[in-house]
One Martini backbone bead per residue (centre of mass of N, CA, C, O) as a GRO file, in nm:
protein
  158
    1MET     BB    1   0.036   3.757   1.906
    2ARG     BB    2   0.058   3.597   2.170
    3ASN     BB    3  -0.220   3.457   2.131
    4SER     BB    4  -0.152   3.314   1.868
    5ILE     BB    5   0.078   3.140   1.974
    6PHE     BB    6  -0.079   3.004   2.200
    7THR     BB    7  -0.295   2.877   2.017
    8LEU     BB    8  -0.102   2.710   1.847
    9PHE     BB    9   0.008   2.534   2.088
   10ILE     BB   10  -0.275   2.414   2.152
   11LEU     BB   11  -0.381   2.311   1.860
   12ALA     BB   12  -0.161   2.131   1.739
   13PRO     BB   13  -0.187   1.878   1.925
   14LEU     BB   14  -0.488   1.827   1.859
   15CYS     BB   15  -0.444   1.756   1.559
   16LEU     BB   16  -0.273   1.505   1.608
   17PHE     BB   17  -0.505   1.354   1.782
   18ALA     BB   18  -0.737   1.356   1.561
   19GLN     BB   19  -0.599   1.124   1.453
   20SER     BB   20  -0.671   0.804   1.381
   21SER     BB   21  -0.549   0.467   1.472
   22ASP     BB   22  -0.793   0.277   1.348
   23TYR     BB   23  -0.634   0.310   1.077
   24THR     BB   24  -0.520   0.192   0.764
   25VAL     BB   25  -0.278   0.391   0.598
   26SER     BB   26  -0.191   0.439   0.263
   27SER     BB   27   0.022   0.487  -0.037
   28TYR     BB   28   0.062   0.508  -0.385
   29LEU     BB   29   0.305   0.723  -0.378
   30THR     BB   30   0.482   0.519  -0.289
   31GLU     BB   31   0.746   0.361  -0.424
   32GLY     BB   32   0.881   0.146  -0.244
   33THR     BB   33   1.057  -0.142  -0.332
   34LYS     BB   34   1.325  -0.281  -0.445
   35ALA     BB   35   1.361  -0.504  -0.683
   36PRO     BB   36   1.471  -0.791  -0.765
   37ASN     BB   37   1.676  -0.932  -1.022
   38THR     BB   38   1.483  -1.183  -1.153
   39HIS     BB   39   1.235  -1.086  -1.394
   40TYR     BB   40   1.439  -0.850  -1.494
   41ILE     BB   41   1.538  -0.549  -1.649
   42GLY     BB   42   1.681  -0.322  -1.437
   43GLU     BB   43   1.454  -0.093  -1.270
   44ALA     BB   44   1.247  -0.160  -0.970
   45TRP     BB   45   0.933  -0.077  -0.804
   46LEU     BB   46   0.731  -0.189  -0.518
   47ASN     BB   47   0.372  -0.147  -0.420
   48ALA     BB   48   0.170  -0.309  -0.191
   49ILE     BB   49  -0.136  -0.200  -0.142
   50ILE     BB   50  -0.294  -0.475  -0.206
   51HIS     BB   51  -0.262  -0.791  -0.018
   52ASP     BB   52  -0.423  -1.069   0.044
   53ASP     BB   53  -0.742  -0.997   0.029
   54ALA     BB   54  -1.009  -1.193   0.090
   55ASP     BB   55  -1.250  -0.992   0.061
   56LEU     BB   56  -1.167  -0.887  -0.229
   57GLY     BB   57  -0.978  -1.089  -0.427
   58TYR     BB   58  -0.743  -0.872  -0.469
   59ASN     BB   59  -0.476  -0.690  -0.618
   60ILE     BB   60  -0.249  -0.402  -0.560
   61THR     BB   61   0.013  -0.275  -0.771
   62LYS     BB   62   0.288  -0.068  -0.770
   63ALA     BB   63   0.487   0.018  -1.059
   64THR     BB   64   0.837   0.109  -1.120
   65PHE     BB   65   1.011   0.189  -1.424
   66ARG     BB   66   1.281   0.242  -1.568
   67ALA     BB   67   1.430   0.310  -1.824
   68ASN     BB   68   1.509   0.021  -1.987
   69SER     BB   69   1.281  -0.178  -1.865
   70THR     BB   70   1.193  -0.538  -1.803
   71LEU     BB   71   0.992  -0.799  -1.827
   72ASP     BB   72   0.916  -1.104  -1.842
   73TRP     BB   73   0.760  -1.357  -1.942
   74HIS     BB   74   0.404  -1.397  -1.858
   75LYS     BB   75   0.144  -1.509  -1.627
   76HIS     BB   76  -0.199  -1.545  -1.509
   77SER     BB   77  -0.463  -1.688  -1.302
   78SER     BB   78  -0.572  -1.404  -1.380
   79VAL     BB   79  -0.679  -1.122  -1.434
   80GLN     BB   80  -0.523  -0.824  -1.577
   81VAL     BB   81  -0.482  -0.479  -1.479
   82LEU     BB   82  -0.358  -0.185  -1.641
   83ILE     BB   83  -0.256   0.140  -1.510
   84ILE     BB   84  -0.139   0.426  -1.645
   85VAL     BB   85   0.007   0.702  -1.448
   86ASP     BB   86   0.308   0.711  -1.583
   87GLY     BB   87   0.424   0.740  -1.881
   88LYS     BB   88   0.575   0.464  -2.067
   89ALA     BB   89   0.484   0.157  -2.251
   90TYR     BB   90   0.525  -0.177  -2.308
   91TYR     BB   91   0.313  -0.423  -2.491
   92GLN     BB   92   0.276  -0.794  -2.498
   93GLU     BB   93   0.135  -1.061  -2.666
   94ARG     BB   94   0.134  -1.363  -2.765
   95GLY     BB   95   0.115  -1.323  -3.123
   96LYS     BB   96   0.146  -1.014  -3.097
   97GLU     BB   97   0.177  -0.692  -3.122
   98PRO     BB   98   0.329  -0.434  -3.008
   99ALA     BB   99   0.280  -0.164  -2.762
  100ILE     BB  100   0.194   0.162  -2.666
  101LEU     BB  101   0.170   0.306  -2.347
  102LYS     BB  102  -0.008   0.563  -2.169
  103GLU     BB  103  -0.118   0.788  -1.988
  104GLY     BB  104  -0.446   0.647  -1.900
  105ASP     BB  105  -0.415   0.367  -1.975
  106VAL     BB  106  -0.609   0.061  -2.027
  107ILE     BB  107  -0.539  -0.292  -1.964
  108LYS     BB  108  -0.648  -0.625  -2.053
  109CYS     BB  109  -0.552  -0.945  -1.926
  110GLU     BB  110  -0.605  -1.248  -1.965
  111LYS     BB  111  -0.601  -1.541  -1.848
  112ASP     BB  112  -0.319  -1.723  -1.949
  113ILE     BB  113  -0.166  -1.484  -2.090
  114GLU     BB  114   0.108  -1.425  -2.256
  115HIS     BB  115   0.337  -1.163  -2.134
  116TRP     BB  116   0.462  -0.818  -2.153
  117HIS     BB  117   0.616  -0.540  -1.964
  118SER     BB  118   0.727  -0.185  -1.982
  119SER     BB  119   0.935   0.033  -2.040
  120THR     BB  120   1.081   0.251  -2.220
  121LYS     BB  121   1.374   0.364  -2.340
  122ASP     BB  122   1.286   0.694  -2.254
  123SER     BB  123   1.072   0.590  -2.020
  124ASP     BB  124   0.918   0.589  -1.756
  125VAL     BB  125   0.701   0.376  -1.543
  126THR     BB  126   0.367   0.386  -1.400
  127TYR     BB  127   0.164   0.129  -1.240
  128LEU     BB  128  -0.143  -0.038  -1.197
  129ALA     BB  129  -0.205  -0.364  -1.060
  130PHE     BB  130  -0.469  -0.592  -1.125
  131TYR     BB  131  -0.530  -0.897  -0.931
  132GLY     BB  132  -0.560  -1.190  -0.821
  133GLY     BB  133  -0.518  -1.402  -0.527
  134GLU     BB  134  -0.362  -1.582  -0.659
  135GLN     BB  135  -0.118  -1.671  -0.835
  136PRO     BB  136   0.012  -1.397  -0.993
  137THR     BB  137   0.294  -1.529  -1.120
  138ILE     BB  138   0.411  -1.682  -1.432
  139TRP     BB  139   0.709  -1.775  -1.543
  140THR     BB  140   0.833  -1.848  -1.889
  141GLU     BB  141   1.042  -1.620  -2.016
  142VAL     BB  142   1.307  -1.468  -2.124
  143LEU     BB  143   1.372  -1.129  -2.186
  144THR     BB  144   1.570  -0.990  -2.398
  145GLN     BB  145   1.751  -0.724  -2.492
  146GLU     BB  146   1.727  -0.774  -2.797
  147TYR     BB  147   1.420  -0.785  -2.812
  148TYR     BB  148   1.362  -0.513  -2.685
  149ASP     BB  149   1.519  -0.346  -2.897
  150LYS     BB  150   1.344  -0.431  -3.141
  151VAL     BB  151   1.082  -0.314  -3.034
  152ALA     BB  152   1.177  -0.024  -3.003
  153ASP     BB  153   1.248   0.019  -3.303
  154LYS     BB  154   0.971  -0.047  -3.424
  155LEU     BB  155   0.803   0.171  -3.257
  156LYS     BB  156   0.962   0.417  -3.360
  157ARG     BB  157   0.873   0.380  -3.668
  158ASP     BB  158   0.544   0.369  -3.629
   0.00000   0.00000   0.00000
């Protein structure tokens, strides 16, 4: 027993030093920072996993929206891909019907297409957003709570 404890005290510090500090490691599991209520209703957290990386040419942001939260209408100067990793979301492009996205769904929004996305009324949503390195978001119109509520009612009936 005494040898086991001694060995543990010797090996534990070695394990700590075995991790190299030569790498920058982050986690998409980190919630991120609470976003300011600028272009959305509700509560949102953002984790810029990869941001402004000139070698890659794209960004990856993890976004978590609490239930009953939504972004305003917006568009991007590049293609945007959303991967729903948890929960449910509403998604709509201008001139098209809204849809519900669920965990595992992947949707591609072409560049300069006005759209919005959000959590549903009853479910938080977490997604990974992939988009180009140019100006990532161009805000176009406020999405009102009344419009969001109408979409939620319509999708609940469908």
